[in-house]
Amino acid sequence: MSIAPTGDHDPPDGLTAAEAGMWHAFRNGSVHDLRTGDSEVDDPHGRHPWGPERSVRARIVARLLLDGPPALPGRLSSFRLRGVKVTGVLDVAGGTVVPYVGLEQCRFEREMLLTEARFTTVRLVDCSVPRLEAARVHTRGDLHLPRCHFSGGVRLTGARIGADLLLNQAVVSRDRHGHSIMADGISVGQDLRAEMMESHGELSLRGATVGFSLSLRGSRLRNAQELRALNAPRMTVGHTLSLTSAPGNPCASVSTPPRAQGRPSPDSAGASAFSALPREQRFECVGGVRLDDGRFGDAIDFASARFRLLGREDEISLRRVQTPELRFLGERPEEGRVVLSGARVDKLVDRATSWPGRGRISIDGFVYSTLSWVGPFPLDQRLAWLAEATDEYSSQPYEQLAAAFHRAGDDHAATRVLRAQQRRLRADLRWPGRAWHAVRNAPGTSVALWAAIVIALLVVAWLSTRAVLPDIGNSAELGPSDAPPVVVAIVSVITASGVLIGGILNGLAKFVRARGQNASDIVQARGQADADLMRAQAEMRRAEADMLRARAGLPPAEALSPDPGIAPETGRPAPPALGENEDGAPSPP
């Protein structure tokens, strides 16, 4: 059916009654509400059909959004629909939409194409949309999508949201590539709130930037395929990433009121349809989580989170993340691994029952300044946790834990950790190495070990000499039977003397070498600094001279030839050249 334009901004010919009402509501800035008052019939996600009396064509909607008529005098035009079915593909890709856009409890027959479009504020509340294609979309204000159902996924790659992005209680199914929400490189100016959301596929936020907080409280992420349930490496969040429980009352965390049971008032959606929800809904994740190389301004919070990893290859991966606080307080995953390799946090808050078992933790290179825990976490259990987290011996995790206890003022616990480190090291050695390592690292022997060896050798020498003294007193000479004790005594004395002298000389050499190296480094650094300062002063004076010559209209001075008396590589005076005497031999100047 063709649509003929008319004058005076009247609706064009060929519009249906529903479309004409939408046209007038746009100019008036009011809501075009086509709901019946029956909650079952008005449910946009239900199976009850909506007839032509509630349908508008997508191209009429696009015309109003991109080039709608001016507002009535004293009014502001806006596009606001409730309980309307949009037929066809809504395509405003690349366009600029100036009016406010707000749709509630609407049903879209086909996908929405908003790629590279520009909006002020867009609010789709409790709508049914086959797919939202909005890559590189720009909004100056909010983009609200609470309680919407997207049966074919959402694409927000490279989107720029000026204020908040809301996905509270949305239900998003996977697309043909296995993604539920594809939002790589998205930038959100303030908060990204996706609380109590259901995601059936991979939620991808690679390289995303969120100005304030990212909240997934009470959400349920499920992805039983090869992809992860949450894939967000290199993400930057200004404040906190929350993967925690949410209150059962959605009004507590959703700025948009819940769907009504009966006929709603014009400004309210009425009573909650989710009153039967539990008081608290946990964050649940079925599938892997990847937050590698992320930067978080305040904290990463896993309080009460429930993870169900689908195999030993699935991971909760926090490699190289940086955050002031990590609250690892969720339930213990039955499968998979927790990886914190290279992560850096100021404060680690954990619970003994949150960590998986042996071979399923990796904390090599994990750095934390302070440590606290919720519930009982005795030191023996902490040491067992450390052993389970290191399949092969590594000194860094033990030294890190000991340093954390030392900073907290618990030197006794720090000492126990270091002793556990020595026991772990000895366990990987053969028995001679274990014995030597035990003696060398026993408490109190770090300084006296070599002295004890020297004393033992001297005692052996004295006992050996004493054995031959009676023979010397009786016969005034040594017999053949006295040879072994004499040899033992001589060898023991020589060995003890050698060990003692060698230890003294070795320590003295190290001391002299360290002092000499330090003095040499200081002299060299001072000389280099003086040379650099002289060169910088010379360059500054030459620049001032060139500026004065330029003001006087004179050409710049020619560069001076290098001084043969200055070594160019060091900036210091070069050693004087040797002359030759009458015989051709070099002579000093």
Coordinates of C-alpha atoms in Angstrom, one line a residue:
M1 CA 0.0 0.0 0.0
S2 CA 1.5 3.4 -1.1
I3 CA 1.7 6.3 1.3
A4 CA 1.0 9.7 -0.2
P5 CA 2.4 12.8 1.6
T6 CA 0.0 15.5 2.7
G7 CA 0.4 19.1 3.8
D8 CA 0.5 20.8 7.2
H9 CA 2.4 17.8 8.7
D10 CA -0.8 15.7 8.7
P11 CA -0.4 11.9 8.7
P12 CA 0.3 10.6 5.1
D13 CA -2.5 8.7 3.4
G14 CA -2.5 5.0 3.6
L15 CA -1.8 4.7 7.3
T16 CA -3.7 2.3 9.4
A17 CA -5.5 3.4 12.5
A18 CA -2.7 2.2 14.7
E19 CA -0.1 4.0 12.6
A20 CA -2.1 7.2 12.5
G21 CA -2.4 7.1 16.3
M22 CA 1.4 6.6 16.5
W23 CA 1.9 9.6 14.2
H24 CA -0.2 11.9 16.4
A25 CA 1.4 10.6 19.6
F26 CA 4.9 11.3 18.2
R27 CA 4.0 15.0 17.5
N28 CA 2.4 15.3 20.9
G29 CA 5.2 13.6 22.8
S30 CA 2.7 11.2 24.4
V31 CA 2.5 7.4 24.7
H32 CA 0.7 5.4 22.1
D33 CA -0.7 2.6 24.2
L34 CA -2.5 -0.3 22.5
R35 CA -2.7 -2.8 25.4
T36 CA -5.9 -4.5 26.3
G37 CA -5.5 -4.7 30.1
D38 CA -5.4 -8.5 29.9
S39 CA -1.9 -9.5 31.2
E40 CA -2.0 -12.8 29.3
V41 CA -3.0 -11.2 26.0
D42 CA -0.6 -8.3 26.5
D43 CA 2.4 -10.5 27.3
P44 CA 4.9 -9.7 24.4
H45 CA 6.7 -13.0 25.1
G46 CA 3.5 -15.1 25.1
R47 CA 1.8 -17.0 22.3
H48 CA -1.3 -15.0 22.1
P49 CA -1.4 -13.4 18.6
W50 CA -1.6 -9.7 18.1
G51 CA -3.8 -8.6 15.2
P52 CA -3.6 -5.7 12.7
E53 CA -5.3 -3.4 15.2
R54 CA -2.1 -3.5 17.3
S55 CA 0.4 -3.6 14.4
V56 CA 2.5 -0.9 12.8
R57 CA 4.9 -1.2 9.9
A58 CA 8.6 -0.9 10.5
R59 CA 9.1 1.6 7.7
I60 CA 6.6 4.0 9.2
V61 CA 8.5 3.7 12.5
A62 CA 11.8 4.4 10.7
R63 CA 10.3 7.4 8.9
L64 CA 9.2 8.9 12.3
L65 CA 12.6 8.3 13.8
L66 CA 14.7 9.6 11.0
D67 CA 12.5 12.3 9.5
G68 CA 9.4 12.7 11.6
P69 CA 7.1 15.8 11.6
P70 CA 7.8 18.7 14.0
A71 CA 6.2 18.7 17.5
L72 CA 3.0 20.5 18.2
P73 CA 3.4 24.0 19.7
G74 CA 4.5 23.8 23.3
R75 CA 5.3 20.1 23.1
L76 CA 8.5 17.9 22.5
S77 CA 8.3 15.1 20.0
S78 CA 9.1 11.7 21.3
F79 CA 8.6 8.1 20.1
R80 CA 6.8 6.2 22.8
L81 CA 4.9 2.9 22.3
R82 CA 3.3 0.4 24.6
G83 CA 1.8 -3.0 23.6
V84 CA 2.5 -2.5 19.8
K85 CA 3.6 -5.0 17.3
V86 CA 6.2 -3.9 14.7
T87 CA 6.1 -5.8 11.5
G88 CA 9.0 -6.1 9.1
V89 CA 12.7 -5.2 9.7
L90 CA 13.3 -1.9 11.6
D91 CA 16.3 -0.5 9.8
V92 CA 17.7 2.9 10.9
A93 CA 21.4 1.8 10.4
G94 CA 23.7 4.8 9.9
G95 CA 20.9 7.3 10.7
T96 CA 20.6 10.0 13.3
V97 CA 17.6 9.8 15.6
V98 CA 17.0 13.0 17.6
P99 CA 13.8 12.3 19.5
Y100 CA 13.6 10.2 22.7
V101 CA 12.8 6.5 22.0
G102 CA 10.9 4.5 24.5
L103 CA 9.1 1.2 23.8
E104 CA 7.5 -1.0 26.5
Q105 CA 5.9 -4.4 26.1
C106 CA 6.3 -4.3 22.4
R107 CA 6.7 -7.2 20.0
F108 CA 9.0 -7.1 17.0
E109 CA 8.3 -9.4 14.1
R110 CA 11.9 -9.3 12.8
E111 CA 15.3 -8.0 13.8
M112 CA 16.2 -4.4 14.7
L113 CA 19.1 -2.9 12.6
L114 CA 20.7 0.0 14.5
T115 CA 24.3 -0.4 13.2
E116 CA 26.3 2.9 13.4
A117 CA 23.1 4.8 14.2
R118 CA 23.1 7.8 16.6
F119 CA 20.6 8.3 19.4
T120 CA 20.0 10.4 22.4
T121 CA 18.4 7.9 24.7
V122 CA 16.9 4.5 23.9
R123 CA 14.7 2.5 26.2
L124 CA 13.3 -0.9 25.2
V125 CA 11.6 -2.4 28.3
D126 CA 10.0 -5.9 28.4
C127 CA 10.0 -6.2 24.6
S128 CA 10.4 -9.3 22.4
V129 CA 13.0 -8.9 19.7
P130 CA 14.3 -11.6 17.4
R131 CA 17.8 -10.0 17.2
L132 CA 19.3 -6.6 18.0
E133 CA 22.1 -5.7 15.5
A134 CA 23.7 -2.5 17.0
A135 CA 27.4 -2.6 16.2
R136 CA 29.1 0.8 16.7
V137 CA 25.8 2.4 17.8
H138 CA 26.2 5.8 19.6
T139 CA 24.0 7.1 22.3
R140 CA 24.5 10.4 24.2
G141 CA 22.4 9.1 27.1
D142 CA 21.3 5.6 28.2
L143 CA 20.6 2.4 26.4
H144 CA 18.1 0.4 28.4
L145 CA 17.1 -3.1 27.5
P146 CA 15.7 -4.6 30.8
R147 CA 13.5 -7.7 30.7
C148 CA 13.7 -7.9 26.9
H149 CA 13.9 -11.3 25.2
F150 CA 16.3 -11.6 22.3
S151 CA 15.9 -15.0 20.7
G152 CA 18.8 -14.5 18.2
G153 CA 21.3 -12.7 20.3
V154 CA 22.6 -9.1 20.7
R155 CA 25.4 -7.5 18.9
L156 CA 27.0 -4.3 20.4
T157 CA 30.5 -4.5 19.1
G158 CA 32.3 -1.2 19.3
A159 CA 29.2 0.6 20.7
R160 CA 29.6 3.9 22.5
I161 CA 27.1 4.4 25.3
G162 CA 27.3 7.9 26.9
A163 CA 25.7 7.0 30.2
D164 CA 24.3 3.6 31.4
L165 CA 23.7 0.3 29.7
L166 CA 21.0 -1.7 31.4
L167 CA 20.3 -5.4 30.7
N168 CA 18.6 -6.3 34.0
Q169 CA 16.4 -9.4 33.8
A170 CA 17.0 -9.7 30.0
V171 CA 16.9 -13.2 28.4
V172 CA 19.4 -13.5 25.6
S173 CA 19.7 -16.7 23.5
R174 CA 22.7 -17.6 21.3
D175 CA 23.2 -16.6 17.7
R176 CA 24.4 -18.9 15.0
H177 CA 28.0 -18.3 16.2
G178 CA 27.3 -19.3 19.7
H179 CA 27.3 -15.8 21.2
S180 CA 24.5 -14.4 23.3
I181 CA 25.8 -10.9 23.6
M182 CA 28.7 -9.8 21.4
A183 CA 30.0 -6.6 22.8
D184 CA 33.7 -6.6 22.1
G185 CA 35.3 -3.1 22.4
I186 CA 32.1 -1.5 23.8
S187 CA 32.6 1.7 25.8
V188 CA 30.1 2.6 28.6
G189 CA 30.4 6.0 30.1
Q190 CA 28.9 5.1 33.5
D191 CA 27.4 1.7 34.7
L192 CA 26.8 -1.5 32.9
R193 CA 24.1 -3.3 34.8
A194 CA 23.1 -6.8 33.8
E195 CA 21.6 -8.1 37.0
M196 CA 19.4 -11.2 37.1
M197 CA 20.0 -11.6 33.4
E198 CA 19.9 -15.0 31.6
S199 CA 22.5 -15.6 29.0
H200 CA 22.4 -18.8 26.9
G201 CA 25.7 -18.6 25.0
E202 CA 28.9 -16.7 25.3
L203 CA 28.8 -13.2 26.8
S204 CA 31.8 -11.6 25.1
L205 CA 33.2 -8.3 26.5
R206 CA 36.7 -8.4 25.1
G207 CA 38.5 -5.1 25.5
A208 CA 35.4 -3.5 26.9
T209 CA 35.6 -0.2 28.9
V210 CA 33.2 0.6 31.7
G211 CA 33.5 4.0 33.4
F212 CA 32.0 3.1 36.7
S213 CA 30.8 -0.4 37.8
L214 CA 29.9 -3.6 36.0
S215 CA 27.3 -5.6 37.8
L216 CA 26.2 -9.2 37.0
R217 CA 24.6 -9.8 40.4
G218 CA 22.2 -12.7 40.4
S219 CA 22.7 -13.4 36.7
R220 CA 22.8 -16.9 35.1
L221 CA 25.3 -17.4 32.4
R222 CA 25.1 -20.8 30.6
N223 CA 27.1 -22.0 27.8
A224 CA 27.6 -25.8 27.4
Q225 CA 29.4 -25.4 24.1
E226 CA 33.1 -25.0 23.4
L227 CA 33.0 -21.3 24.0
R228 CA 33.1 -19.7 27.5
A229 CA 30.2 -18.4 29.4
L230 CA 31.9 -15.1 30.1
N231 CA 34.8 -14.0 27.9
A232 CA 36.1 -10.6 28.9
P233 CA 39.9 -10.3 28.6
R234 CA 41.6 -6.9 28.6
M235 CA 38.5 -5.3 30.1
T236 CA 38.8 -2.1 32.0
V237 CA 36.3 -1.2 34.8
G238 CA 36.5 2.0 36.7
H239 CA 35.2 0.6 40.0
T240 CA 33.9 -2.9 40.8
L241 CA 33.1 -6.0 38.9
S242 CA 30.3 -7.8 40.9
L243 CA 29.6 -11.4 40.3
T244 CA 27.5 -11.8 43.4
S245 CA 24.0 -12.5 44.7
A246 CA 21.1 -10.1 44.0
P247 CA 18.0 -9.5 46.1
G248 CA 14.9 -11.3 44.9
N249 CA 13.0 -8.1 44.6
P250 CA 13.9 -6.8 41.2
C251 CA 12.8 -3.3 42.1
A252 CA 15.8 -3.1 44.4
S253 CA 18.2 -3.0 41.5
V254 CA 16.2 -2.2 38.4
S255 CA 15.4 1.4 37.6
T256 CA 12.6 0.3 35.2
P257 CA 9.5 -1.0 37.0
P258 CA 8.6 -4.6 36.5
R259 CA 5.9 -5.9 34.1
A260 CA 2.3 -5.5 35.4
Q261 CA -0.2 -8.2 36.0
G262 CA -3.2 -6.0 35.0
R263 CA -4.0 -2.8 33.2
P264 CA -1.1 -0.4 34.1
S265 CA -1.3 3.2 34.8
P266 CA 0.2 5.5 32.2
D267 CA 3.3 6.2 34.4
S268 CA 3.8 2.9 36.2
A269 CA 4.1 -0.7 35.2
G270 CA 2.2 -1.8 38.4
A271 CA 2.8 -4.8 40.6
S272 CA 5.8 -7.1 40.0
A273 CA 5.4 -10.3 38.1
F274 CA 8.4 -11.6 39.8
S275 CA 7.0 -11.6 43.4
A276 CA 7.6 -15.4 43.6
L277 CA 11.3 -15.0 43.1
P278 CA 13.5 -16.0 46.1
R279 CA 14.8 -13.4 48.5
E280 CA 18.3 -13.8 47.1
Q281 CA 19.4 -15.0 43.7
R282 CA 22.9 -16.2 43.3
F283 CA 25.2 -15.5 40.4
E284 CA 25.5 -18.8 38.5
C285 CA 27.9 -19.6 35.7
V286 CA 27.9 -22.8 33.7
G287 CA 31.0 -22.7 31.6
G288 CA 34.4 -21.1 31.7
V289 CA 35.2 -17.5 32.8
R290 CA 38.1 -15.5 31.3
L291 CA 39.1 -12.1 32.8
D292 CA 42.8 -12.1 31.7
D293 CA 44.7 -8.8 31.7
G294 CA 41.8 -6.9 33.1
R295 CA 42.1 -3.7 35.1
F296 CA 39.6 -3.0 37.9
G297 CA 39.6 0.2 39.9
D298 CA 38.1 -1.0 43.1
A299 CA 37.5 -4.8 43.3
I300 CA 36.5 -8.1 41.8
D301 CA 33.8 -9.6 43.9
F302 CA 32.8 -13.3 43.7
A303 CA 30.8 -13.4 47.0
S304 CA 28.4 -16.4 46.9
A305 CA 29.0 -17.0 43.2
R306 CA 28.4 -20.5 42.0
F307 CA 30.5 -21.8 39.2
R308 CA 29.9 -25.1 37.3
L309 CA 32.9 -25.8 35.1
L310 CA 32.2 -28.5 32.5
G311 CA 35.5 -30.2 32.5
R312 CA 39.1 -30.1 33.6
E313 CA 39.9 -27.8 30.7
D314 CA 37.4 -25.1 31.8
E315 CA 38.9 -22.3 33.9
I316 CA 38.1 -19.4 36.0
S317 CA 41.0 -17.5 34.5
L318 CA 42.3 -14.3 36.2
R319 CA 45.8 -14.2 34.6
R320 CA 47.6 -10.9 35.0
V321 CA 44.6 -9.0 36.3
Q322 CA 45.2 -6.0 38.4
T323 CA 42.8 -4.8 41.1
P324 CA 43.0 -3.3 44.6
E325 CA 40.9 -6.1 46.1
L326 CA 39.9 -9.7 45.1
R327 CA 37.1 -11.2 47.0
F328 CA 37.2 -14.9 46.2
L329 CA 34.2 -16.0 48.3
G330 CA 32.1 -18.1 46.0
E331 CA 31.3 -21.8 46.1
R332 CA 34.0 -24.4 45.4
P333 CA 33.8 -25.5 41.7
E334 CA 33.6 -29.2 41.4
E335 CA 35.5 -29.3 38.1
G336 CA 38.0 -27.1 36.2
R337 CA 40.7 -24.9 37.5
V338 CA 41.2 -21.5 39.1
V339 CA 44.2 -19.6 37.5
L340 CA 45.7 -16.5 39.1
S341 CA 49.1 -16.6 37.5
G342 CA 50.7 -13.2 37.3
A343 CA 47.8 -11.5 38.9
R344 CA 48.5 -8.4 41.2
V345 CA 46.1 -7.4 43.9
D346 CA 46.6 -5.3 47.0
K347 CA 44.2 -7.3 49.2
L348 CA 43.1 -10.9 48.9
V349 CA 39.9 -11.9 50.7
D350 CA 39.1 -15.6 50.5
R351 CA 37.4 -18.5 52.2
A352 CA 38.8 -22.0 52.8
T353 CA 35.8 -23.6 51.1
S354 CA 36.0 -21.5 48.0
W355 CA 39.2 -23.0 46.5
P356 CA 39.2 -26.2 44.4
G357 CA 41.5 -29.2 45.3
R358 CA 45.0 -30.3 44.4
G359 CA 46.2 -29.6 40.9
R360 CA 43.3 -27.3 40.1
I361 CA 44.8 -24.0 41.4
S362 CA 47.6 -22.1 39.8
I363 CA 49.0 -19.1 41.7
D364 CA 52.6 -18.9 40.3
G365 CA 53.5 -15.3 40.1
F366 CA 50.4 -14.2 42.0
V367 CA 51.2 -11.1 44.0
Y368 CA 49.2 -9.7 46.9
S369 CA 50.1 -7.3 49.7
T370 CA 47.6 -8.2 52.4
L371 CA 45.6 -11.3 53.2
S372 CA 42.3 -11.8 55.1
W373 CA 39.7 -14.5 55.1
V374 CA 36.1 -15.1 56.0
G375 CA 35.4 -18.0 58.3
P376 CA 38.0 -20.5 59.7
F377 CA 41.2 -20.8 57.7
P378 CA 43.9 -22.1 60.0
L379 CA 47.5 -21.9 59.0
D380 CA 47.9 -25.6 58.4
Q381 CA 45.0 -25.5 56.0
R382 CA 46.6 -22.4 54.3
L383 CA 49.8 -24.3 53.9
A384 CA 47.9 -27.2 52.4
W385 CA 46.2 -24.7 50.0
L386 CA 49.7 -23.5 49.0
A387 CA 50.9 -27.0 48.4
E388 CA 47.8 -27.8 46.3
A389 CA 48.4 -24.7 44.2
T390 CA 51.9 -25.6 43.3
D391 CA 52.3 -29.0 41.5
E392 CA 56.1 -28.3 41.2
Y393 CA 58.2 -26.5 43.8
S394 CA 58.3 -22.7 43.3
S395 CA 59.7 -20.4 45.9
Q396 CA 57.6 -17.3 45.0
P397 CA 54.2 -18.5 46.4
Y398 CA 55.8 -19.3 49.7
E399 CA 57.8 -16.1 49.9
Q400 CA 54.7 -14.2 49.0
L401 CA 52.6 -15.7 51.7
A402 CA 55.3 -15.2 54.3
A403 CA 55.7 -11.6 53.3
A404 CA 51.9 -11.1 53.7
F405 CA 52.0 -12.5 57.3
H406 CA 55.1 -10.5 58.1
R407 CA 53.3 -7.3 57.0
A408 CA 50.4 -8.2 59.1
G409 CA 52.7 -8.5 62.1
D410 CA 52.4 -12.3 62.4
D411 CA 56.1 -13.3 62.3
H412 CA 55.4 -16.7 63.8
A413 CA 53.2 -17.6 60.9
A414 CA 55.7 -16.2 58.4
T415 CA 58.4 -18.4 60.0
R416 CA 56.2 -21.5 59.7
V417 CA 55.6 -20.7 56.0
L418 CA 59.3 -20.5 55.3
R419 CA 59.9 -23.7 57.1
A420 CA 57.2 -25.4 55.0
Q421 CA 59.0 -24.0 52.0
Q422 CA 62.2 -25.7 53.0
R423 CA 60.4 -29.0 53.7
R424 CA 58.8 -28.8 50.3
L425 CA 62.2 -28.1 48.6
R426 CA 63.8 -31.1 50.5
A427 CA 61.0 -33.4 49.4
D428 CA 62.1 -33.0 45.7
L429 CA 65.8 -33.8 46.5
R430 CA 67.6 -37.1 46.9
W431 CA 68.6 -38.3 50.4
P432 CA 72.2 -36.8 50.4
G433 CA 70.8 -33.5 49.2
R434 CA 68.0 -33.6 51.8
A435 CA 70.5 -34.2 54.6
W436 CA 72.8 -31.4 53.5
H437 CA 69.9 -29.1 53.0
A438 CA 68.5 -29.9 56.4
V439 CA 71.8 -29.2 58.1
R440 CA 72.5 -26.0 56.1
N441 CA 69.0 -24.5 56.6
A442 CA 68.4 -25.6 60.2
P443 CA 67.5 -22.7 62.5
G444 CA 70.6 -21.0 64.0
T445 CA 73.1 -22.6 61.6
S446 CA 73.2 -19.9 58.9
V447 CA 76.3 -18.3 60.5
A448 CA 77.8 -21.1 62.7
L449 CA 77.7 -23.9 60.2
W450 CA 81.3 -23.5 58.9
A451 CA 82.6 -22.9 62.4
A452 CA 81.1 -26.2 63.5
I453 CA 82.8 -28.0 60.7
V454 CA 86.1 -26.5 61.6
I455 CA 85.7 -27.4 65.3
A456 CA 84.8 -31.0 64.4
L457 CA 87.9 -31.4 62.2
L458 CA 90.1 -30.0 65.0
V459 CA 88.5 -32.4 67.5
V460 CA 89.2 -35.3 65.2
A461 CA 92.8 -34.2 64.9
W462 CA 93.2 -33.9 68.6
L463 CA 91.8 -37.3 69.2
S464 CA 94.0 -38.9 66.6
T465 CA 97.1 -37.2 68.0
R466 CA 96.1 -38.3 71.5
A467 CA 96.0 -41.9 70.4
V468 CA 99.8 -41.9 69.5
L469 CA 101.0 -40.0 72.6
P470 CA 101.5 -43.1 74.8
D471 CA 103.7 -44.8 72.2
I472 CA 105.8 -41.7 71.9
G473 CA 106.2 -41.5 75.7
N474 CA 107.2 -45.2 76.0
S475 CA 109.6 -45.5 73.1
A476 CA 110.3 -41.9 72.1
E477 CA 109.6 -42.9 68.5
L478 CA 106.6 -43.7 66.3
G479 CA 106.1 -47.2 65.1
P480 CA 104.4 -48.5 61.9
S481 CA 101.1 -49.0 63.8
D482 CA 101.0 -45.3 64.6
A483 CA 100.8 -44.2 61.0
P484 CA 97.0 -44.0 60.5
P485 CA 96.3 -41.8 63.6
V486 CA 99.1 -39.5 62.6
V487 CA 97.9 -39.2 59.0
V488 CA 94.4 -38.5 60.2
A489 CA 95.6 -35.8 62.6
I490 CA 97.7 -34.1 59.9
V491 CA 94.9 -34.3 57.3
S492 CA 92.3 -33.0 59.8
V493 CA 94.4 -30.1 60.8
I494 CA 95.3 -29.1 57.3
T495 CA 91.6 -29.4 56.2
A496 CA 90.4 -27.4 59.1
S497 CA 92.9 -24.7 58.5
G498 CA 92.1 -24.7 54.8
V499 CA 88.4 -24.4 55.4
L500 CA 88.9 -21.6 57.9
I501 CA 91.3 -19.6 55.8
G502 CA 89.2 -20.2 52.7
G503 CA 86.0 -19.0 54.4
I504 CA 87.8 -15.9 55.7
L505 CA 89.4 -15.1 52.3
N506 CA 86.1 -15.7 50.4
G507 CA 84.2 -13.4 52.7
L508 CA 86.9 -10.7 52.5
A509 CA 87.0 -11.0 48.7
K510 CA 83.2 -10.6 48.5
F511 CA 83.3 -7.5 50.8
V512 CA 86.2 -5.9 48.8
R513 CA 84.5 -6.6 45.5
A514 CA 81.2 -5.2 46.6
R515 CA 82.9 -2.0 48.0
G516 CA 85.0 -1.6 44.9
Q517 CA 82.1 -2.1 42.6
N518 CA 80.0 0.3 44.4
A519 CA 82.7 3.0 44.5
S520 CA 83.4 2.4 40.8
D521 CA 79.7 2.7 39.9
I522 CA 79.4 5.9 41.9
V523 CA 82.4 7.6 40.3
Q524 CA 81.3 6.5 36.8
A525 CA 77.8 7.7 37.4
R526 CA 79.0 11.1 38.7
G527 CA 81.4 11.6 35.8
Q528 CA 78.7 10.7 33.2
A529 CA 76.2 13.1 34.9
D530 CA 78.8 16.0 34.9
A531 CA 79.5 15.4 31.2
D532 CA 75.8 15.3 30.3
L533 CA 75.3 18.5 32.3
M534 CA 78.1 20.3 30.4
R535 CA 76.8 19.2 27.0
A536 CA 73.3 20.3 27.9
Q537 CA 74.5 23.7 29.1
A538 CA 76.5 24.2 25.9
E539 CA 73.5 23.3 23.7
M540 CA 71.4 25.7 25.7
R541 CA 73.9 28.6 25.2
R542 CA 74.1 27.8 21.5
A543 CA 70.3 27.9 21.2
E544 CA 70.2 31.2 23.0
A545 CA 72.8 32.6 20.6
D546 CA 70.9 31.3 17.5
M547 CA 67.8 33.0 18.8
L548 CA 69.5 36.3 19.3
R549 CA 71.1 36.1 15.9
A550 CA 67.7 35.3 14.4
R551 CA 66.2 38.4 16.1
A552 CA 69.0 40.5 14.6
G553 CA 68.4 39.1 11.1
L554 CA 71.7 37.2 11.1
P555 CA 72.1 33.6 9.9
P556 CA 72.6 30.9 12.4
A557 CA 76.2 30.2 13.6
E558 CA 78.0 27.3 12.1
A559 CA 78.4 24.3 14.2
L560 CA 81.7 24.1 16.0
S561 CA 84.1 21.3 15.1
P562 CA 84.5 18.9 17.9
D563 CA 87.2 19.6 20.5
P564 CA 90.0 17.1 20.0
G565 CA 90.7 17.3 23.7
I566 CA 87.2 15.8 24.5
A567 CA 86.4 12.2 24.0
P568 CA 83.1 12.1 22.1
E569 CA 81.9 8.8 23.6
T570 CA 82.3 10.0 27.3
G571 CA 82.4 13.8 27.2
R572 CA 85.6 13.7 29.3
P573 CA 89.1 15.2 28.4
A574 CA 90.9 12.8 26.2
P575 CA 94.3 11.5 27.3
P576 CA 97.3 13.5 25.9
A577 CA 98.8 12.2 22.7
L578 CA 102.3 11.0 22.8
G579 CA 105.0 12.7 20.7
E580 CA 108.2 11.3 19.1
N581 CA 111.8 12.1 20.1
E582 CA 114.7 12.3 17.7
D583 CA 115.1 8.5 17.6
G584 CA 111.4 8.0 16.6
A585 CA 110.5 6.6 19.9
P586 CA 107.3 7.9 21.6
S587 CA 107.9 10.5 24.3
P588 CA 105.4 12.3 26.7
P589 CA 104.3 15.8 25.7

